[in-house]
Coordinates of C-alpha atoms in Angstrom, one line a residue:
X1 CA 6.6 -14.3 -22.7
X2 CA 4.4 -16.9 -21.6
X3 CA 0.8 -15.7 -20.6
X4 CA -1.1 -16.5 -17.3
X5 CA -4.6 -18.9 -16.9
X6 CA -7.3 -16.6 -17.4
X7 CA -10.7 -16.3 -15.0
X8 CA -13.5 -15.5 -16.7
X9 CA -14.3 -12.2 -15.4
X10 CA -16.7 -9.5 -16.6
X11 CA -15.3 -5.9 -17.5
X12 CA -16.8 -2.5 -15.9
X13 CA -15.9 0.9 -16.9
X14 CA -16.6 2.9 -13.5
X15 CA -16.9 2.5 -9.9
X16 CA -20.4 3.2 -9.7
X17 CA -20.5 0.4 -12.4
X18 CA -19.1 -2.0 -10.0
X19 CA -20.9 -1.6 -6.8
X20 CA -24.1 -1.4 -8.7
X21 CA -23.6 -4.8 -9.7
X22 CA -22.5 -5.6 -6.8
X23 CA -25.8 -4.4 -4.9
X24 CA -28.2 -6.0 -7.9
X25 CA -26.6 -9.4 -7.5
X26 CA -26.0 -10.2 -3.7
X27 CA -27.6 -7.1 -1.9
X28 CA -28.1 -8.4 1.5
X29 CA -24.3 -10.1 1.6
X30 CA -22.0 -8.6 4.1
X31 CA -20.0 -5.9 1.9
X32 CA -17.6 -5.4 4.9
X33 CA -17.5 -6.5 8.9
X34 CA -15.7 -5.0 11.2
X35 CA -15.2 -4.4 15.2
X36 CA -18.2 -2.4 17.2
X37 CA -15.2 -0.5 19.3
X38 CA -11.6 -1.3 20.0
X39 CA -11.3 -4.2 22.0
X40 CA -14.3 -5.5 21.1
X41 CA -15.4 -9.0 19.6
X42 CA -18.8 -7.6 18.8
X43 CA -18.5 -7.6 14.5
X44 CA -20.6 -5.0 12.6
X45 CA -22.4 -6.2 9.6
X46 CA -22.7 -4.1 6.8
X47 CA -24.9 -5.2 3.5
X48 CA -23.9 -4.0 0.2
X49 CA -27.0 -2.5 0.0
X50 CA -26.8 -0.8 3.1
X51 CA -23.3 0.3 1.9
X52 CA -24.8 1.8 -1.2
X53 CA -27.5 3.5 0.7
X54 CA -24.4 5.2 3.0
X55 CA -22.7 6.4 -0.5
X56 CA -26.0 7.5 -1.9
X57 CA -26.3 9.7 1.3
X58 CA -23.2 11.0 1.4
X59 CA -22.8 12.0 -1.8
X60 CA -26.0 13.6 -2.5
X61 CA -24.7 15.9 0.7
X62 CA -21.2 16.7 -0.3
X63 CA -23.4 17.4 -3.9
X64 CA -26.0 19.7 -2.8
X65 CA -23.2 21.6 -1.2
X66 CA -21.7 22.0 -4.8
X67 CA -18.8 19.6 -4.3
X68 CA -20.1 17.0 -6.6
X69 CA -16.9 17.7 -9.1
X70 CA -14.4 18.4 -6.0
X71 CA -11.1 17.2 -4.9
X72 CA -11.6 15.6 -1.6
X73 CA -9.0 14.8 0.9
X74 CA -9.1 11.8 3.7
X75 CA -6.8 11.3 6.3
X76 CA -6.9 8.8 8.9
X77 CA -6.3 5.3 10.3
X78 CA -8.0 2.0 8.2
X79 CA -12.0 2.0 8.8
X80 CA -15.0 1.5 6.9
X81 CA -16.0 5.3 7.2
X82 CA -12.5 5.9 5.2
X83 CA -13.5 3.5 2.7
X84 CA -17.2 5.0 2.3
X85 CA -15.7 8.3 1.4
X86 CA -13.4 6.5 -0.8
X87 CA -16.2 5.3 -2.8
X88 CA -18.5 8.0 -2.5
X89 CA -16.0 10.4 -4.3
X90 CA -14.7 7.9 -6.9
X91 CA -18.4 7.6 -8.1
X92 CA -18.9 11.2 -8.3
X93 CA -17.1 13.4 -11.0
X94 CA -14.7 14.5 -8.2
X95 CA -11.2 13.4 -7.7
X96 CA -10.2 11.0 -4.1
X97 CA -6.8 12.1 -2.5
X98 CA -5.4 10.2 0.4
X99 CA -3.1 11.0 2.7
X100 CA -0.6 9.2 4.4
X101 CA -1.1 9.6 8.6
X102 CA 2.3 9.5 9.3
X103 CA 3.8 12.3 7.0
X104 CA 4.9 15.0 8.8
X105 CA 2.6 18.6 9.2
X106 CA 4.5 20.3 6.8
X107 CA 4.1 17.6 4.2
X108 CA 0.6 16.7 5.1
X109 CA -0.2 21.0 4.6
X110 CA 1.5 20.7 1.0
X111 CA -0.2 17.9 -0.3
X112 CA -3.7 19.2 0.7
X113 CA -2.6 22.5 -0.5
X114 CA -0.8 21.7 -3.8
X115 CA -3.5 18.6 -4.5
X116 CA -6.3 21.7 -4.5
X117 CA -8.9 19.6 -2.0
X118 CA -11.7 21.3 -1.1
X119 CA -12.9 19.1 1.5
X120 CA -11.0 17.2 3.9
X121 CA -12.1 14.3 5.7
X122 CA -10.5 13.2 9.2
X123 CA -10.6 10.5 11.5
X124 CA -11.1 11.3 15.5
X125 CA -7.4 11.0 15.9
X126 CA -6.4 14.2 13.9
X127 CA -9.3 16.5 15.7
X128 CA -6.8 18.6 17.4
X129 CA -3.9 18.9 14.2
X130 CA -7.1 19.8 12.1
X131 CA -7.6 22.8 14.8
X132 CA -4.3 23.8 15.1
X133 CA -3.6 24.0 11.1
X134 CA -7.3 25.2 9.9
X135 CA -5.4 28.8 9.2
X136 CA -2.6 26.9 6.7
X137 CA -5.3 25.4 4.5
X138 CA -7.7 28.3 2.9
X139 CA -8.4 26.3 0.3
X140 CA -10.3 23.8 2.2
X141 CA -14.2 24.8 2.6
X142 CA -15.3 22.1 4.6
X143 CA -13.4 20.1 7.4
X144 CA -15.7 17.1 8.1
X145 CA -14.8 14.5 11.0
X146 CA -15.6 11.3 11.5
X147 CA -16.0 11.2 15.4
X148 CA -18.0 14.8 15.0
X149 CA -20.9 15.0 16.7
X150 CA -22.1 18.6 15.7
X151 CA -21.2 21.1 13.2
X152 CA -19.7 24.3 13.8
X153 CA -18.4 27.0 11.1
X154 CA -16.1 24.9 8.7
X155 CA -16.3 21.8 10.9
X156 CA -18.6 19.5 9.8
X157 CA -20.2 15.9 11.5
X158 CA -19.8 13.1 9.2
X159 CA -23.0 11.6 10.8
X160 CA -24.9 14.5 10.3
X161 CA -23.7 14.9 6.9
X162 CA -24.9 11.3 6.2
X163 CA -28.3 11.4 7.9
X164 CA -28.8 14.9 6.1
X165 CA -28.2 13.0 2.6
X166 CA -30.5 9.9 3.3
X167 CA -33.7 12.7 2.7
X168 CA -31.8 14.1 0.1
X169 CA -32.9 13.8 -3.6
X170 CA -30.1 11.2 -5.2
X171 CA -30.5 12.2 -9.0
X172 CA -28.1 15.0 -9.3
X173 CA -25.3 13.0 -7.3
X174 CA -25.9 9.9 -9.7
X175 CA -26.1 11.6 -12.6
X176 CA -21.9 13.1 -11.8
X177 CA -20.0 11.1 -14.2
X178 CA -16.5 11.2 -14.9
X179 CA -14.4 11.1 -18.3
X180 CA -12.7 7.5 -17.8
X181 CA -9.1 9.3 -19.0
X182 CA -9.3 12.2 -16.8
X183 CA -7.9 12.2 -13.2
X184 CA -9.9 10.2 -10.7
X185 CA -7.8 9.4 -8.0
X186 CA -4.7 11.6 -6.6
X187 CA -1.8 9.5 -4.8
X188 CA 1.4 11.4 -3.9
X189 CA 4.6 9.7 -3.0
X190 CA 6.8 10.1 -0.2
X191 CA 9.0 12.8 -0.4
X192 CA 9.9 16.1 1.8
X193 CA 7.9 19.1 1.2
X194 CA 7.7 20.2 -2.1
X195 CA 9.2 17.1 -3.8
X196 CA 6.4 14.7 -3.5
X197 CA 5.4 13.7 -7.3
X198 CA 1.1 13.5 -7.2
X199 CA 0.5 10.4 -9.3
X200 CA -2.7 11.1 -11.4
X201 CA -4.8 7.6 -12.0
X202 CA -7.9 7.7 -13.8
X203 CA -11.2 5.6 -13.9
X204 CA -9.7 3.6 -16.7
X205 CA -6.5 2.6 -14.9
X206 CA -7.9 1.6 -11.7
X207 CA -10.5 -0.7 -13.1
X208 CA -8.7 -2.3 -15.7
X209 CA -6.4 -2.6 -12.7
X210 CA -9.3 -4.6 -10.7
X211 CA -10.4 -6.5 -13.7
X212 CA -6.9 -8.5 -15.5
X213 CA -6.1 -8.8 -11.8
X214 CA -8.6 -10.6 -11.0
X215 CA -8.3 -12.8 -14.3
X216 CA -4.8 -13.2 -12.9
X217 CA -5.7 -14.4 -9.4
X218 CA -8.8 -15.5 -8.0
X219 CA -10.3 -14.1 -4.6
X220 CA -12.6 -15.8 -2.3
X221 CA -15.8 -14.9 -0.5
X222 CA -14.4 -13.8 2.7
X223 CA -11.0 -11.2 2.7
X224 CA -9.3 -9.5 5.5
X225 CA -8.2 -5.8 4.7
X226 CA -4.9 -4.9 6.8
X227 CA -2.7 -2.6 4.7
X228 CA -3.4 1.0 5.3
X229 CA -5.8 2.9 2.9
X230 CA -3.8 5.5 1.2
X231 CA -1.7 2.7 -0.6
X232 CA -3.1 2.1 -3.6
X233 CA -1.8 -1.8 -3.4
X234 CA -5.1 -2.1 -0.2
X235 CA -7.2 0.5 -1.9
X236 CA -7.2 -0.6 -5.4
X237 CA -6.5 -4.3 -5.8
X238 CA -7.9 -5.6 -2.1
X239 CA -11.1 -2.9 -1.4
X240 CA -12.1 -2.3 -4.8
X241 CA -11.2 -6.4 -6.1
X242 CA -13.1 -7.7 -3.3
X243 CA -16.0 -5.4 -4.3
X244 CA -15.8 -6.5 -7.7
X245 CA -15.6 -10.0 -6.5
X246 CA -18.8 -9.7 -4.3
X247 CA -16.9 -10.4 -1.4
X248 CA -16.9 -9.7 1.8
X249 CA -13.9 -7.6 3.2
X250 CA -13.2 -7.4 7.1
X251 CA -11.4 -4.5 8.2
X252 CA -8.6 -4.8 10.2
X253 CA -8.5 -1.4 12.7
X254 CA -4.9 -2.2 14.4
X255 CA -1.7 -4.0 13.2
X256 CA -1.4 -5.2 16.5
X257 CA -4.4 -7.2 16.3
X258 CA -4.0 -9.1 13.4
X259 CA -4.0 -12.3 14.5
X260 CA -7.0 -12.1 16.8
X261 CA -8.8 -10.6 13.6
X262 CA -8.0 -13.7 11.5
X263 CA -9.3 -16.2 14.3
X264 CA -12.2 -13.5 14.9
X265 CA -13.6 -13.4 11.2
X266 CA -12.4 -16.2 9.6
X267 CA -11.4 -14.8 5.8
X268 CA -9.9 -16.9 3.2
X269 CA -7.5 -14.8 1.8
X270 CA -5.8 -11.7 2.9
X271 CA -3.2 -9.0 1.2
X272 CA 0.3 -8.4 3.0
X273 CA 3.7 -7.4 2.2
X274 CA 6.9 -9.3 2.8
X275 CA 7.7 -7.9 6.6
X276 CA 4.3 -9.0 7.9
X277 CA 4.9 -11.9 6.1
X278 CA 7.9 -12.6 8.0
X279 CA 7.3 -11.9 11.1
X280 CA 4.3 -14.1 11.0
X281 CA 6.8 -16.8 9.9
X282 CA 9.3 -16.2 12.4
X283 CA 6.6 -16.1 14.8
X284 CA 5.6 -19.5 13.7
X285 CA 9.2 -20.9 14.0
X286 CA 9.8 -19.5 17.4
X287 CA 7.1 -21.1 19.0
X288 CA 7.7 -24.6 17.2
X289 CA 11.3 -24.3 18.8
X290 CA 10.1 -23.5 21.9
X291 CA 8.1 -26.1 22.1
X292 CA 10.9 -28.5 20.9
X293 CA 9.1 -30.1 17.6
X294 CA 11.2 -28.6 15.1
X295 CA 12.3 -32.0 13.9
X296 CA 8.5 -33.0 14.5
X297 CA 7.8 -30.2 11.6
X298 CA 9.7 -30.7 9.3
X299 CA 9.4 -34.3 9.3
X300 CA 5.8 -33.1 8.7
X301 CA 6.4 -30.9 5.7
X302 CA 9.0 -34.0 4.2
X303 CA 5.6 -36.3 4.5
X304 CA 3.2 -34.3 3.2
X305 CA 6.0 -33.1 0.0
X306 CA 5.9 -37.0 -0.5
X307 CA 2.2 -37.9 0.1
X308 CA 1.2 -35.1 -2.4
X309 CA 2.9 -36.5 -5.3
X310 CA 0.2 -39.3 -5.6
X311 CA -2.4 -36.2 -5.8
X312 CA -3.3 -36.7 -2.2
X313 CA -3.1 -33.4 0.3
X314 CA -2.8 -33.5 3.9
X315 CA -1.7 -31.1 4.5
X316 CA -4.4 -28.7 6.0
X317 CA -4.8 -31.6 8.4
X318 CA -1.5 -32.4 9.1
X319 CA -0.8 -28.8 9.8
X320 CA -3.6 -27.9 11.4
X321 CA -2.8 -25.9 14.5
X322 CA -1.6 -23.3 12.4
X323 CA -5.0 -22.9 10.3
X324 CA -6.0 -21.9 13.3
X325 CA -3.8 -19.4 13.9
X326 CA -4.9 -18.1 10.3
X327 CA -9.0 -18.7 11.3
X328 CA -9.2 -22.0 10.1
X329 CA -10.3 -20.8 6.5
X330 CA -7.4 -19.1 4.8
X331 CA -6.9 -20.3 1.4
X332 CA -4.7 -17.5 -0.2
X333 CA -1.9 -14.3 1.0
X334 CA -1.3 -12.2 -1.6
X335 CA 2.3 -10.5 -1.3
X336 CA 3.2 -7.5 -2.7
X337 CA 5.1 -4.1 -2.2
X338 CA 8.4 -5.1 -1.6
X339 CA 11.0 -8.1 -2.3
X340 CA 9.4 -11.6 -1.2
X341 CA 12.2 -14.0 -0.4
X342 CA 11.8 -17.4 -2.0
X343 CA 11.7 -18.9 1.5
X344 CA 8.8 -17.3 2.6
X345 CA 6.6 -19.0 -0.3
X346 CA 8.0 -22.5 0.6
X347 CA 6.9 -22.0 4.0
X348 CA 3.6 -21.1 3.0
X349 CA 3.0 -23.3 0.5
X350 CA 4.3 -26.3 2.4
X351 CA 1.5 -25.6 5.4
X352 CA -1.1 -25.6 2.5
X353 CA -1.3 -22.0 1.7
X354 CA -1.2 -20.6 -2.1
X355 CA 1.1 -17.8 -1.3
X356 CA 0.9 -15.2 -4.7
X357 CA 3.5 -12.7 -5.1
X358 CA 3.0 -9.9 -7.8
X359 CA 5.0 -6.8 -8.6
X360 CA 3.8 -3.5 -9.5
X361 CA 4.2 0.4 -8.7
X362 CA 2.0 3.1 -7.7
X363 CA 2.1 4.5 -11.2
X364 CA 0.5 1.6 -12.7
X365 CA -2.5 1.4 -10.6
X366 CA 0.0 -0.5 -9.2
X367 CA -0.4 -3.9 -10.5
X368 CA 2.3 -4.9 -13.4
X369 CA 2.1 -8.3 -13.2
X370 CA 1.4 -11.3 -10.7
X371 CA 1.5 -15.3 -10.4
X372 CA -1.8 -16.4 -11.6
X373 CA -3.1 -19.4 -9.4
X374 CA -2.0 -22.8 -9.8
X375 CA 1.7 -21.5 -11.0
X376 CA 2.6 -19.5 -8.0
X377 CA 6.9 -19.6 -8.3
X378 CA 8.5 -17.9 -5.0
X379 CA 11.3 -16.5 -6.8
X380 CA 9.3 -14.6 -9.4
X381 CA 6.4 -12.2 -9.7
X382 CA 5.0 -13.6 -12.1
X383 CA 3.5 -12.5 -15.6
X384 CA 2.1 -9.5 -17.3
X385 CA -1.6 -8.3 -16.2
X386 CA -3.1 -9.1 -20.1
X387 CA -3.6 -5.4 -20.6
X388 CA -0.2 -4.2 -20.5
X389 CA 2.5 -4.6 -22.9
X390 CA 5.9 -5.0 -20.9
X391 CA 9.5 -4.8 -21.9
X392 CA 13.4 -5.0 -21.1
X393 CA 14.8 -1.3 -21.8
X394 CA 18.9 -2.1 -22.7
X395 CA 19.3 -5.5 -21.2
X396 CA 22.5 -6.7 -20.2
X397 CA 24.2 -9.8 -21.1
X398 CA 22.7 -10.7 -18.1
X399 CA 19.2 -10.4 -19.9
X400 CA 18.2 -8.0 -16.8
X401 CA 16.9 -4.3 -18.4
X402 CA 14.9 -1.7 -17.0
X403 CA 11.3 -2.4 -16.8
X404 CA 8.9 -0.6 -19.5
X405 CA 5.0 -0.5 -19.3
X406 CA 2.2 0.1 -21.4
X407 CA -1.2 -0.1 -21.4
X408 CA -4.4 0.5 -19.5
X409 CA -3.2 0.8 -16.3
X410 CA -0.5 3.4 -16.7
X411 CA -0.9 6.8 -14.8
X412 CA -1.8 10.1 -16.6
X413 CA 1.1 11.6 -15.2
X414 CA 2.3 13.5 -12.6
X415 CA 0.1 16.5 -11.2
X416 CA 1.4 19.8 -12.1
X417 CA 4.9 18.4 -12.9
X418 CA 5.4 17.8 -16.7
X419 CA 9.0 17.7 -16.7
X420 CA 8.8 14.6 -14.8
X421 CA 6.0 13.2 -16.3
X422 CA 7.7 13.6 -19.6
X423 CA 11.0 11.6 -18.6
X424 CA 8.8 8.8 -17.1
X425 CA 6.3 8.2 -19.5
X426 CA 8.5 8.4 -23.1
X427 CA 6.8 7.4 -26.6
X428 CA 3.9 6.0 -24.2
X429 CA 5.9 3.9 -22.2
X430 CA 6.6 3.9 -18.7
X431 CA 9.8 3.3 -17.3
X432 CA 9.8 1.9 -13.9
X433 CA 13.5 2.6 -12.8
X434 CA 13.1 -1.3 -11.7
X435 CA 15.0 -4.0 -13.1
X436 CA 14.6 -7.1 -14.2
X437 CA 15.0 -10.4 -16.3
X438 CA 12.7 -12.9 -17.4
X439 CA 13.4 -16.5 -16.4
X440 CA 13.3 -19.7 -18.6
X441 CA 9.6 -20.2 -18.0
X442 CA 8.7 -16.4 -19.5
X443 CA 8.1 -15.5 -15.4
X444 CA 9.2 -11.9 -14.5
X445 CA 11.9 -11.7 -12.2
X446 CA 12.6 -8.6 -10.7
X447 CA 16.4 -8.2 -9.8
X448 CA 16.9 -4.6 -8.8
X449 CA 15.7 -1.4 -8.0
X450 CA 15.5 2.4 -8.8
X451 CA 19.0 3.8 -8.4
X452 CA 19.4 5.4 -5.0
X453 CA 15.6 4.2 -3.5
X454 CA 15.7 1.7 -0.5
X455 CA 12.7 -0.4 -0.3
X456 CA 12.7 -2.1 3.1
X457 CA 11.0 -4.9 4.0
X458 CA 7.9 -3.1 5.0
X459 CA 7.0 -1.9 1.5
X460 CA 7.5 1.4 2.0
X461 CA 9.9 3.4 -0.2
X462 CA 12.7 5.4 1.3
X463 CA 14.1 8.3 -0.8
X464 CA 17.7 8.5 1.0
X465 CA 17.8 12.4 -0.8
X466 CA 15.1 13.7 1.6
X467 CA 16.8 12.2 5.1
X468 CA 20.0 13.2 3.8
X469 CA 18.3 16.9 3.6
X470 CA 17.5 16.4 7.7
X471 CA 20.9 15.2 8.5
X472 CA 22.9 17.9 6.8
X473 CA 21.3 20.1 9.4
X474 CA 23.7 18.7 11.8
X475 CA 26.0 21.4 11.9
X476 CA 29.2 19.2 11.9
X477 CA 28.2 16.8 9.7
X478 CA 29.7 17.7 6.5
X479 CA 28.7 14.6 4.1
X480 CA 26.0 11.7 4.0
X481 CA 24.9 8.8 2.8
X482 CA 22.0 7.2 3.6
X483 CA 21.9 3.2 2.8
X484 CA 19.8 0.3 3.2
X485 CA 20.9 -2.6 6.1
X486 CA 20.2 -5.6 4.7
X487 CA 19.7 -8.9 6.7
X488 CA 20.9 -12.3 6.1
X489 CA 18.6 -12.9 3.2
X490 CA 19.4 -9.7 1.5
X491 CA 16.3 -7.9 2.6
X492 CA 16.7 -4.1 3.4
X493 CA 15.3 -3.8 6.7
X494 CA 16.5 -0.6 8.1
X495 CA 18.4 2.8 7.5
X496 CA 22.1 3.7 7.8
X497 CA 24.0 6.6 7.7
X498 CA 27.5 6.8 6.5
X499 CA 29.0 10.3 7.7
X500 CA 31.9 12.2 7.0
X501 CA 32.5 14.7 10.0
X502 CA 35.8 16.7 8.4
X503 CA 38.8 17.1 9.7
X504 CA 39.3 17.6 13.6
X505 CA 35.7 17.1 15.0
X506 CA 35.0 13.7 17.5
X507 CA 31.6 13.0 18.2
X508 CA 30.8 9.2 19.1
X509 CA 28.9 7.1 16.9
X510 CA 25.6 7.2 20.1
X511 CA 25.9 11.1 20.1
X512 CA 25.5 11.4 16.5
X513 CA 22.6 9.2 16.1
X514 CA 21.2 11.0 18.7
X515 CA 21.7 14.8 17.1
X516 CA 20.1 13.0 14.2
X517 CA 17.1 11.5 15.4
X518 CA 16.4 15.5 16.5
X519 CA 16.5 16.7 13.4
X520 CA 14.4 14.1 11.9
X521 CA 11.9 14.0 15.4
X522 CA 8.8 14.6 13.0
X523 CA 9.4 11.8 10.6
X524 CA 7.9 8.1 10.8
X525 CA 9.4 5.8 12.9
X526 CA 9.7 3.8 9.3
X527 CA 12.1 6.4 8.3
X528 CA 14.5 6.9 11.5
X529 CA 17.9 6.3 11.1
X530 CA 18.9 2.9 13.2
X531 CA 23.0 2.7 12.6
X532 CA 25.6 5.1 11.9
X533 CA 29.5 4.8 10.5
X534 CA 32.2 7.3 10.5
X535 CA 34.4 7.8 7.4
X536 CA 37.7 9.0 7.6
X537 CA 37.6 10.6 4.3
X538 CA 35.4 12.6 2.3
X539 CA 33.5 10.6 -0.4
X540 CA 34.4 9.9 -3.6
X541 CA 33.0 12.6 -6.2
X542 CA 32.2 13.4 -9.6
X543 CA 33.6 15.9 -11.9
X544 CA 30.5 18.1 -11.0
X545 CA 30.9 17.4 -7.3
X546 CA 28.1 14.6 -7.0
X547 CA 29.2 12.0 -4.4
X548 CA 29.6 8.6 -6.2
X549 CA 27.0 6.5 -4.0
X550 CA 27.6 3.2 -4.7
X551 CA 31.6 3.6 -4.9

């Protein structure tokens, strides 16, 4: 397999490693800007040396108070508070464990509970929840809020917390160090209560992760942070790259507000997955048809295709209105997390964007592999990180096997669960349950995925096992499968649910949806059914009663 252009890039072995650089080389740099208040156009400036006095505080806190070697818990919207916590902990000997916002109570209680947290972090927005369900979690001493203002009982201010730690003695908090193959960082996967599988990364996967993915692709000066925190796809590669880069990350607080973040901070390069991708497309396309130049674009995008082959680009100049629309700086998107159609690259690329997809999984830090600049292919993913070995498990005559990883950035395993850790991980390699093929130019090409999981267009991963489990609680629903909807490009973008009611019952397609929509009323919106269809016979089974999904 051919290899990817390397970066000259220099290795660190910790986090602390990192930001120390960080602060020694550029310490009065913006480490991260971000909004004063919502609404505002006010941007915050915040040095990497003031950043590393903020962790300095904190942790010499959360370490007088004996939780230098804890597992600490965060939940809560995208903000730089969330991301000082994140870095605090990963530089102590402790262990960081996010957690998804939108998981339902029960889930969210599990996960602190089974992940053993001690201390749980919480934005404004979860002030009553963390009220209501203090009595479910004994094993958290400390409840500490971001929007706090004073401390009462097991409610701590994270404010006061900090200010306490800035006249703190720092030594015993920077002397906490951390074996680099022990678990560092604690990242569950979706799943209903009891199911979720806690993936155990260590110091040496996650910055091997940052480092041969950033001798893969290059990052700028400026980035703009939009996908939530507790993927490790926005906390690994874009939070802790761009620190390793010396760059200067703005932090997007709303979805909604993309855009008018872009045009407000100007970044050069940003991390997305395939659906905001597309919609910022679509957007695009709407507005040019509305306007009636869609014949002016593209005759645009056939000039500039022929003007480039002489070596001369216009096309940042031809195209640009829609810089704008991007800040007037953005260089690079890197896309990730879910299937990238082809088109969406051309698009891209032929506005003068390098658009990168790459393909990895939570369980390899998550990066696998990616296009390395300068051979960005819209139909691939790219190559190999160069600290991974990678292989085809049983291909096909189709060349397309299952893919099989090696190598530095590999989970541990699974927390507390060694029966799955052992049929993942087998004689050192993990298997991804994706498939794949490489192409004629050694580029990975991922054609499938893990048996029954729907990954929608979004990036997130639907288990169709855990809303089948909310379904089956309608009483006269006696079978289900749930299934991907795919649109005209092939993409999944939402759920179905194909029902088999038994003999004698009528019920309307409308009236089902809406008895299940009431059994799954505490789920994301991302994992709501949208469609439903009525079989008239059961489904097909095997000989031990398993229905045959994809018959």
């Amino acid at each position: 397999m051919a290899k990817a252009p390397v970066y000259n890039g220099t290795a660190f072995s910790s986090i602390r490693e990192c930001l120390d650089r960080a602060v020694a080389d550029c310490p009065d740099k913006d480490a991260y800007q971000f909004r004063a208040g919502r609404g505002s156009d006010e941007i915050v400036h915040v040095s990497y040396r003031q950043f590393f006095d903020v962790n300095e505080a904190l942790g010499a806190s959360l370490t007088k108070r004996g939780f230098g070697s804890s597992h600490i818990a965060c939940v809560g919207e995208n903000s730089f508070k969330w991301i000082c916590v994140y870095i605090t902990v990963l530089k102590s000997a402790g262990v960081f464990v996010p957690i998804d916002k939108d998981l339902p109570t029960a889930d969210k209680l599990h996960l602190l509970t089974e992940s053993e947290s001690e201390i749980l972090f919480y934005s404004g927005k979860f002030e009553k929840w963390v009220q209501e369900n203090q009595d479910a979690l004994p094993g958290i001493k400390f409840f500490i809020g971001f929007d706090r203002q004073e401390d009462e009982g097991r409610f701590l201010s994270y404010g006061r917390l900090v200010e306490e730690g800035r006249d703190l003695p720092k030594d015993e908090y920077d002397a906490l160090k951390s074996d680099p193959d022990e678990l560092k960082y604690l990242v569950y996967t979706s799943g209903t209560t009891g199911t979720a599988k806690g993936v155990m990364l260590t110091e040496r996967n996650i910055c091997s992760d940052v480092h041969y993915g950033l001798t893969c692709s290059h990052l700028y000066s400026v980035g703009l942070s939009v996908l939530p925190y507790h993927h490790t796809y926005e906390a690994v590669v874009n939070i802790l790259g761009s620190m390793h880069n010396h760059a200067t990350l703005c932090i997007n607080q709303n979805m909604r507000e993309i855009v008018k973040d872009m045009q407000l901070f100007h970044p050069e390069y940003t991390f997305l997955v395939p659906a905001i991708a597309q919609f910022m497309v679509n957007s695009f396309r709407k507005n040019i048809r509305q306007q009636g130049k869609e014949e002016q674009f593209e005759r645009a995008i056939w000039a500039s295709k022929k003007i480039g082959r002489f070596g001369i680009d216009i096309r940042r100049i031809v195209f640009k209105a829609v810089h704008e629309v991007f800040g007037g700086n953005m260089k690079k998107i890197l896309c990730g997390g879910a299937y990238s159609p082809p088109e969406l690259g051309e698009f891209f690329t032929s506005i003068g964007l390098v658009y990168c997809i790459g393909y990895g999984i939570t369980e390899c830090s998550p990066l696998v592999a990616g296009n390395p600049d300068g051979d960005c292919t819209p139909d691939t993913v790219g190559f190999k990180l160069d600290c991974l070995e990678l292989r085809l498990d049983e291909p096909n005559e189709e060349g397309i096997g299952e893919i099989c990883v090696k190598g530095d950035t590999v989970m541990k395993g699974y927390y507390k669960n060694p029966e799955a850790t052992a049929e993942a991980i087998r004689d050192g390699w993990f298997y991804t349950g994706d498939y794949g093929k490489f192409n004629e130019t050694g580029h990975l090409m991922i054609t499938g995925r893990k048996k029954n999981i729907i990954v929608l267009d979004n990036g997130k991963n639907i288990y169709p096992e855990e809303l089948e489990n909310y379904i089956n609680r309608v009483p006269y629903i006696e079978e289900v499968v749930v299934r991907g909807v795919k649109n005209e490009q092939g993409i999944e973008t939402e759920l179905m649910a194909e029902v088999y009611l038994g003999e004698e019952v009528e019920h309307t397609e409308v009236e089902i949806l809406a008895d299940i929509w009431q059994e799954m009323k505490e789920l994301p919106s991302y994992k709501m059914i949208r469609k439903v269809v009525i079989r008239e016979e059961p489904f097909p089974k095997t000989t031990t009663n398993k229905i045959r999904r994809n018959v």
